[in-house]
Short mmCIF file of C-alpha atoms and ligand atoms in Angstrom, two decimals:
data_model
loop_
_atom_site.label_atom_id
_atom_site.label_comp_id
_atom_site.label_asym_id
_atom_site.label_seq_id
_atom_site.Cartn_x
_atom_site.Cartn_y
_atom_site.Cartn_z
CA MET A 1 -253.24 -28.88 118.59
CA PRO A 2 -250.73 -25.85 117.78
CA LYS A 3 -248.90 -26.24 114.29
CA GLY A 4 -245.38 -26.93 116.43
CA SER A 5 -246.86 -29.95 118.32
CA LYS A 6 -246.05 -33.33 117.55
CA ALA A 7 -249.32 -34.11 116.24
CA GLU A 8 -249.21 -31.20 113.77
CA MET A 9 -245.92 -31.08 112.79
CA THR A 10 -245.03 -32.23 109.14
CA ILE A 11 -241.97 -34.11 109.21
CA MET A 12 -240.28 -34.21 105.64
CA ARG A 13 -237.42 -36.52 106.79
CA THR A 14 -235.70 -38.12 109.88
CA ILE A 15 -232.06 -39.12 110.19
CA GLY A 16 -231.11 -41.38 113.24
CA VAL A 17 -227.49 -40.55 114.48
CA ILE A 18 -225.27 -41.71 117.45
CA ASP A 19 -222.97 -39.38 118.69
CA SER A 20 -219.62 -40.08 120.29
CA HIS A 21 -216.46 -38.37 121.27
CA THR A 22 -213.04 -39.51 120.68
CA GLY A 23 -210.41 -37.41 123.06
CA GLY A 24 -212.98 -34.55 122.93
CA GLU A 25 -213.55 -34.53 119.22
CA PRO A 26 -217.11 -35.67 118.14
CA THR A 27 -218.42 -38.15 115.56
CA ARG A 28 -221.96 -38.13 114.54
CA VAL A 29 -222.65 -41.57 113.04
CA VAL A 30 -225.81 -41.87 110.73
CA ILE A 31 -227.57 -45.14 111.21
CA THR A 32 -230.97 -44.47 109.66
CA GLY A 33 -232.29 -41.92 106.96
CA ALA A 34 -229.28 -41.57 104.72
CA PRO A 35 -229.42 -41.38 100.69
CA ALA A 36 -228.75 -44.97 99.10
CA THR A 37 -225.42 -45.16 97.57
CA SER A 38 -223.48 -48.18 95.53
CA GLY A 39 -220.36 -48.74 93.86
CA PRO A 40 -216.63 -48.25 95.15
CA MET A 41 -216.85 -45.79 98.19
CA ALA A 42 -214.73 -42.99 96.31
CA ASP A 43 -217.75 -42.87 93.64
CA ARG A 44 -220.16 -42.99 96.63
CA LEU A 45 -218.39 -39.84 98.02
CA ALA A 46 -218.63 -38.04 94.76
CA TYR A 47 -222.35 -38.78 94.31
CA LEU A 48 -223.21 -37.50 98.02
CA ARG A 49 -220.88 -34.50 97.33
CA ASP A 50 -222.14 -33.80 93.69
CA GLU A 51 -226.10 -34.82 94.10
CA ARG A 52 -226.97 -34.97 97.93
CA ASP A 53 -224.95 -32.58 99.75
CA ASP A 54 -228.07 -31.55 101.29
CA PHE A 55 -227.67 -34.60 103.52
CA ARG A 56 -224.18 -33.74 104.86
CA ARG A 57 -225.52 -30.18 105.50
CA SER A 58 -228.59 -31.35 107.53
CA VAL A 59 -226.20 -33.87 109.62
CA VAL A 60 -223.29 -31.65 110.52
CA LEU A 61 -224.30 -28.12 110.26
CA GLU A 62 -225.71 -25.88 112.74
CA PRO A 63 -228.18 -25.73 114.04
CA ARG A 64 -228.43 -29.64 114.32
CA GLY A 65 -224.65 -29.91 114.20
CA SER A 66 -221.74 -27.63 114.77
CA ASP A 67 -218.44 -26.67 113.13
CA VAL A 68 -216.58 -29.11 114.96
CA MET A 69 -219.08 -32.04 113.94
CA VAL A 70 -217.78 -34.73 112.05
CA GLY A 71 -220.19 -36.99 110.52
CA ALA A 72 -220.06 -40.68 109.31
CA LEU A 73 -222.17 -42.30 107.22
CA ILE A 74 -222.29 -46.26 107.58
CA THR A 75 -222.88 -47.98 104.33
CA ASP A 76 -222.47 -51.75 102.91
CA SER A 77 -219.15 -52.28 101.60
CA HIS A 78 -217.88 -52.62 98.15
CA GLU A 79 -214.64 -54.23 99.31
CA PRO A 80 -214.81 -57.79 100.62
CA ASP A 81 -214.78 -58.93 104.04
CA CYS A 82 -215.51 -55.35 105.54
CA ALA A 83 -217.74 -54.84 108.53
CA CYS A 84 -219.02 -51.89 106.50
CA GLY A 85 -218.24 -49.08 104.52
CA VAL A 86 -217.39 -45.30 105.75
CA ILE A 87 -217.80 -41.86 104.21
CA PHE A 88 -216.55 -38.84 106.71
CA PHE A 89 -217.66 -35.47 106.22
CA ASN A 90 -217.48 -32.18 108.13
CA ASN A 91 -218.62 -28.58 108.04
CA VAL A 92 -217.41 -27.71 104.54
CA GLY A 93 -217.33 -31.17 102.67
CA TYR A 94 -215.55 -34.74 102.67
CA LEU A 95 -212.83 -36.15 104.37
CA GLY A 96 -210.69 -39.27 102.70
CA MET A 97 -210.35 -40.64 106.37
CA CYS A 98 -210.81 -39.86 109.85
CA GLY A 99 -209.07 -41.35 112.53
CA HIS A 100 -210.70 -39.96 115.52
CA GLY A 101 -213.95 -40.68 113.18
CA LEU A 102 -213.32 -44.56 112.79
CA ILE A 103 -212.57 -45.03 116.05
CA GLY A 104 -216.00 -43.40 116.98
CA VAL A 105 -217.83 -45.56 114.37
CA VAL A 106 -216.33 -48.53 115.85
CA ALA A 107 -217.36 -47.66 119.26
CA THR A 108 -220.99 -46.95 117.82
CA LEU A 109 -221.07 -50.38 116.39
CA ALA A 110 -219.95 -52.08 119.44
CA TYR A 111 -222.56 -49.96 121.25
CA LEU A 112 -225.29 -51.40 118.75
CA GLY A 113 -224.05 -54.87 119.07
CA ARG A 114 -223.16 -54.99 115.41
CA ILE A 115 -219.70 -55.81 116.44
CA GLY A 116 -217.64 -57.20 119.14
CA SER A 117 -213.83 -57.68 120.00
CA GLY A 118 -211.40 -58.30 117.59
CA GLU A 119 -210.32 -57.12 114.31
CA HIS A 120 -212.57 -55.44 111.63
CA ARG A 121 -212.20 -54.12 108.21
CA PHE A 122 -213.64 -50.80 107.08
CA ASP A 123 -214.08 -49.56 103.48
CA THR A 124 -213.28 -45.89 103.09
CA PRO A 125 -212.71 -43.68 100.04
CA VAL A 126 -209.20 -43.74 100.07
CA GLY A 127 -208.82 -47.23 101.12
CA VAL A 128 -209.49 -50.20 103.54
CA VAL A 129 -208.50 -49.67 106.98
CA SER A 130 -208.50 -52.21 109.89
CA ALA A 131 -209.36 -52.08 113.43
CA VAL A 132 -208.91 -53.81 116.67
CA LEU A 133 -211.58 -53.32 119.15
CA HIS A 134 -210.08 -54.31 122.58
CA PRO A 135 -212.31 -55.55 125.40
CA ASP A 136 -211.68 -52.23 127.32
CA GLY A 137 -213.17 -50.24 124.58
CA SER A 138 -209.80 -49.07 123.26
CA VAL A 139 -209.31 -49.24 119.41
CA ALA A 140 -206.10 -49.64 117.41
CA LEU A 141 -206.65 -48.59 113.87
CA THR A 142 -204.33 -49.51 111.14
CA ASN A 143 -204.49 -46.91 109.09
CA VAL A 144 -203.74 -46.28 105.06
CA PRO A 145 -200.15 -46.24 103.92
CA SER A 146 -198.71 -42.92 104.88
CA HIS A 147 -195.86 -41.27 103.40
CA ARG A 148 -194.12 -37.58 103.60
CA ALA A 149 -194.46 -35.89 100.23
CA VAL A 150 -192.11 -32.79 100.72
CA ALA A 151 -189.31 -32.24 103.36
CA GLY A 152 -188.54 -28.68 104.57
CA PHE A 153 -191.04 -26.43 102.36
CA ALA A 154 -190.53 -23.00 102.98
CA VAL A 155 -193.19 -20.41 102.53
CA ASP A 156 -193.58 -16.87 103.37
CA VAL A 157 -196.86 -16.33 105.21
CA PRO A 158 -198.22 -12.52 105.87
CA GLY A 159 -198.08 -11.44 109.38
CA ILE A 160 -196.15 -14.18 110.30
CA GLY A 161 -192.70 -14.59 108.04
CA LEU A 162 -190.71 -17.54 107.02
CA VAL A 163 -192.51 -20.68 107.66
CA GLU A 164 -190.79 -24.04 107.23
CA GLY A 165 -192.73 -27.51 107.40
CA ASP A 166 -193.19 -31.01 105.77
CA ILE A 167 -196.14 -31.90 103.71
CA ALA A 168 -197.37 -35.17 104.51
CA TRP A 169 -200.38 -37.88 103.48
CA GLY A 170 -202.01 -39.69 106.64
CA GLY A 171 -205.40 -40.24 104.77
CA ASN A 172 -205.82 -36.60 104.54
CA TRP A 173 -202.91 -33.96 103.45
CA PHE A 174 -201.36 -31.91 106.33
CA PHE A 175 -198.50 -29.21 106.46
CA LEU A 176 -196.71 -29.89 109.48
CA VAL A 177 -195.30 -26.94 111.04
CA LYS A 178 -191.39 -26.99 112.14
CA SER A 179 -190.71 -23.30 112.22
CA PRO A 180 -191.58 -20.82 114.03
CA ALA A 181 -192.78 -22.57 117.29
CA HIS A 182 -196.14 -21.59 118.76
CA GLU A 183 -197.28 -21.69 122.16
CA LEU A 184 -199.70 -24.29 122.36
CA ALA A 185 -202.37 -23.75 125.01
CA MET A 186 -206.32 -23.49 125.26
CA ASN A 187 -205.92 -19.64 125.94
CA ARG A 188 -204.05 -19.36 122.65
CA VAL A 189 -206.90 -21.05 120.38
CA GLY A 190 -208.05 -18.24 118.56
CA GLU A 191 -204.29 -17.13 117.58
CA LEU A 192 -203.63 -20.69 116.50
CA ILE A 193 -206.74 -20.82 114.13
CA HIS A 194 -205.55 -17.59 112.83
CA ALA A 195 -201.88 -18.40 112.09
CA ALA A 196 -202.66 -21.87 110.79
CA HIS A 197 -205.34 -20.68 108.51
CA ALA A 198 -202.95 -17.78 107.23
CA ILE A 199 -200.26 -20.91 106.65
CA ARG A 200 -202.83 -22.97 104.87
CA VAL A 201 -203.61 -20.08 102.36
CA ALA A 202 -199.88 -19.49 101.76
CA VAL A 203 -199.04 -23.38 101.29
CA ASN A 204 -201.97 -23.79 99.02
CA GLY A 205 -200.74 -20.57 97.14
CA ALA A 206 -197.46 -21.92 96.70
CA GLY A 207 -198.36 -25.03 94.69
CA HIS A 208 -199.94 -27.05 97.26
CA PRO A 209 -203.45 -26.68 96.78
CA GLU A 210 -204.35 -30.27 98.58
CA VAL A 211 -203.37 -29.24 101.75
CA ASP A 212 -206.28 -28.99 103.77
CA HIS A 213 -204.88 -29.36 107.32
CA VAL A 214 -202.52 -27.55 109.07
CA GLU A 215 -200.45 -28.96 112.13
CA PHE A 216 -198.46 -27.38 115.07
CA PHE A 217 -196.37 -29.33 117.50
CA GLY A 218 -194.68 -28.44 121.00
CA PRO A 219 -193.50 -30.65 123.79
CA GLY A 220 -195.57 -33.00 125.48
CA GLN A 221 -197.55 -31.52 128.75
CA SER A 222 -198.87 -34.34 130.23
CA GLY A 223 -196.07 -37.21 129.89
CA GLY A 224 -196.25 -37.53 125.97
CA ASP A 225 -194.02 -37.07 123.49
CA SER A 226 -195.46 -34.49 121.80
CA ARG A 227 -198.65 -31.89 121.86
CA ASN A 228 -200.19 -30.87 118.77
CA PHE A 229 -203.08 -28.38 117.40
CA VAL A 230 -204.58 -29.46 114.27
CA LEU A 231 -206.70 -26.71 112.03
CA CYS A 232 -209.22 -29.07 110.12
CA PRO A 233 -210.34 -27.79 106.61
CA GLY A 234 -213.65 -25.83 107.68
CA ASN A 235 -211.31 -23.90 110.61
CA ALA A 236 -212.58 -25.81 113.19
CA TYR A 237 -209.58 -27.12 115.74
CA ASP A 238 -209.49 -30.88 116.39
CA ARG A 239 -209.95 -31.59 119.82
CA SER A 240 -208.31 -35.01 119.40
CA PRO A 241 -204.88 -35.60 118.61
CA CYS A 242 -206.04 -36.41 114.93
CA GLY A 243 -205.56 -39.78 113.86
CA THR A 244 -204.76 -39.02 110.11
CA GLY A 245 -202.80 -35.87 111.67
CA THR A 246 -200.48 -38.47 113.60
CA SER A 247 -200.26 -41.08 110.87
CA ALA A 248 -198.79 -38.06 108.96
CA LYS A 249 -196.34 -37.06 112.04
CA LEU A 250 -195.43 -40.73 112.16
CA ALA A 251 -194.45 -40.66 108.54
CA CYS A 252 -192.21 -37.51 109.05
CA LEU A 253 -190.55 -39.25 112.08
CA ALA A 254 -189.92 -42.43 110.03
CA ALA A 255 -188.40 -40.36 107.33
CA ASP A 256 -186.33 -38.52 109.67
CA GLY A 257 -184.99 -41.56 111.58
CA LYS A 258 -186.40 -39.94 114.54
CA LEU A 259 -188.86 -43.07 115.80
CA ALA A 260 -188.12 -46.58 115.31
CA GLU A 261 -190.18 -49.06 113.50
CA GLY A 262 -192.64 -50.44 116.35
CA ALA A 263 -191.80 -47.96 119.19
CA ASP A 264 -194.60 -45.87 120.67
CA TRP A 265 -195.40 -42.03 119.81
CA VAL A 266 -198.09 -40.67 122.51
CA GLN A 267 -199.19 -37.68 120.69
CA GLU A 268 -201.42 -35.25 122.78
CA SER A 269 -203.84 -33.15 121.51
CA ILE A 270 -204.46 -29.20 122.16
CA VAL A 271 -207.01 -30.42 124.78
CA GLY A 272 -204.96 -32.84 126.52
CA SER A 273 -206.33 -35.92 125.27
CA SER A 274 -203.84 -38.38 123.58
CA PHE A 275 -203.43 -41.36 120.94
CA THR A 276 -200.68 -43.69 120.75
CA GLY A 277 -199.03 -44.10 117.41
CA ARG A 278 -196.51 -46.76 116.34
CA TYR A 279 -195.61 -47.52 112.62
CA ARG A 280 -194.30 -50.46 110.30
CA TRP A 281 -192.31 -49.87 107.46
CA LEU A 282 -194.35 -50.97 104.12
CA ASP A 283 -191.65 -49.55 101.59
CA ARG A 284 -188.34 -47.83 102.97
CA ASP A 285 -187.29 -46.65 99.22
CA ALA A 286 -190.58 -45.08 98.93
CA VAL A 287 -190.59 -43.91 102.69
CA THR A 288 -193.82 -45.18 102.97
CA ILE A 289 -195.02 -46.77 106.41
CA LEU A 290 -198.12 -48.45 107.80
CA PRO A 291 -199.34 -46.36 111.13
CA GLN A 292 -201.18 -47.62 113.76
CA ILE A 293 -203.13 -45.37 116.17
CA THR A 294 -204.78 -46.25 119.39
CA GLY A 295 -207.36 -44.29 121.09
CA LYS A 296 -210.92 -44.56 122.82
CA ALA A 297 -214.61 -43.33 121.84
CA HIS A 298 -217.49 -42.69 124.06
CA VAL A 299 -220.88 -42.80 123.00
CA MET A 300 -222.87 -39.70 124.12
CA ALA A 301 -226.07 -39.69 122.55
CA GLU A 302 -228.57 -41.46 120.60
CA SER A 303 -231.16 -39.23 118.48
CA THR A 304 -233.20 -38.78 115.77
CA LEU A 305 -232.83 -35.47 113.73
CA LEU A 306 -236.38 -33.92 112.63
CA MET A 307 -236.50 -31.74 109.25
CA ALA A 308 -239.96 -30.43 109.53
CA GLU A 309 -241.51 -29.06 106.49
CA ASP A 310 -241.34 -25.50 107.19
CA ASP A 311 -238.08 -25.42 109.15
CA PRO A 312 -235.80 -22.81 107.27
CA PHE A 313 -232.66 -24.32 108.14
CA ALA A 314 -233.72 -28.08 107.54
CA GLU A 315 -230.45 -27.99 105.70
CA GLY A 316 -228.28 -26.29 107.81
CA ILE A 317 -227.04 -22.71 108.16
CA SER A 318 -224.75 -22.58 105.24
CA ILE A 319 -221.14 -21.28 106.14
CA GLN A 320 -219.70 -20.80 102.72
O1 PYC B 401 -208.90 -37.61 113.57
O2 PYC B 401 -207.97 -38.07 111.21
C1 PYC B 401 -208.55 -37.41 112.45
C2 PYC B 401 -209.51 -36.23 111.92
C3 PYC B 401 -209.20 -35.46 111.08
C4 PYC B 401 -210.34 -34.59 110.72
C5 PYC B 401 -210.53 -34.53 112.49
N1 PYC B 401 -210.13 -35.44 112.84
#
């Protein structure tokens, strides 16, 4: 038997995963083979980041993953009455929350028969979220409280000029560009990534290092209220309309009085998929809303990642 044959391979580690996509954006839910964690979800995230980052790298980096892949580790929950805990991660690190990812987690748990239709709570590093799984497979996620932190922030961006936008929290930090406008088309993705990256560097350098996602908006192209382009922390763009980004957008619309409480906002992504968002006020004085994002995920693959003893890329190809 040659060394690479199944019988002769020395497998150091296996990780069981289920892949889904939500509006085109992939989520890889880890079902088995993860490091044990305990305590509040934020502490578990810190433990993985500081002690077991090899796990993240193996699951989402090439060659087993890709820059666009978002991983989701399912754990027991620290908070009561939750279906489970969830920690999201990507090609460069960890996410507080992930809207498309949570919808993928719900679809995956339903696929496994672990949850049925109805409402379920999930413990995340930035708070408990809840999601209603509808009989048609769509998921209505009630995200963490969201708010606009800075309105009309202006920054000079090399190669672009003066850029103005809002800084808002929707489970991650976003810079939502108001001007100048960018043409949102798939054949412009390279330029959009380049521009959004330059804007993020400028916003970070101008006193807002917390901002790690940048969003452009344009008119809806398939009947929605708006189309977006979202640059994620690792420079991949979100194929979905971005659940946390749509939450940040709803917070800005609410703060500007441009969308009434309870009214629908259909957010299209750059690839043409859509989420329906709406909000209710949590605190009008603090301009804080509770966003709800509805979308649907599709399970694509159920597999076991194998890490062989002699594989030089068992922990992924590092991009940093
Ligand atoms: O849907 O919130 C989201 C998200 C964040 C990064 C990629 N997708």
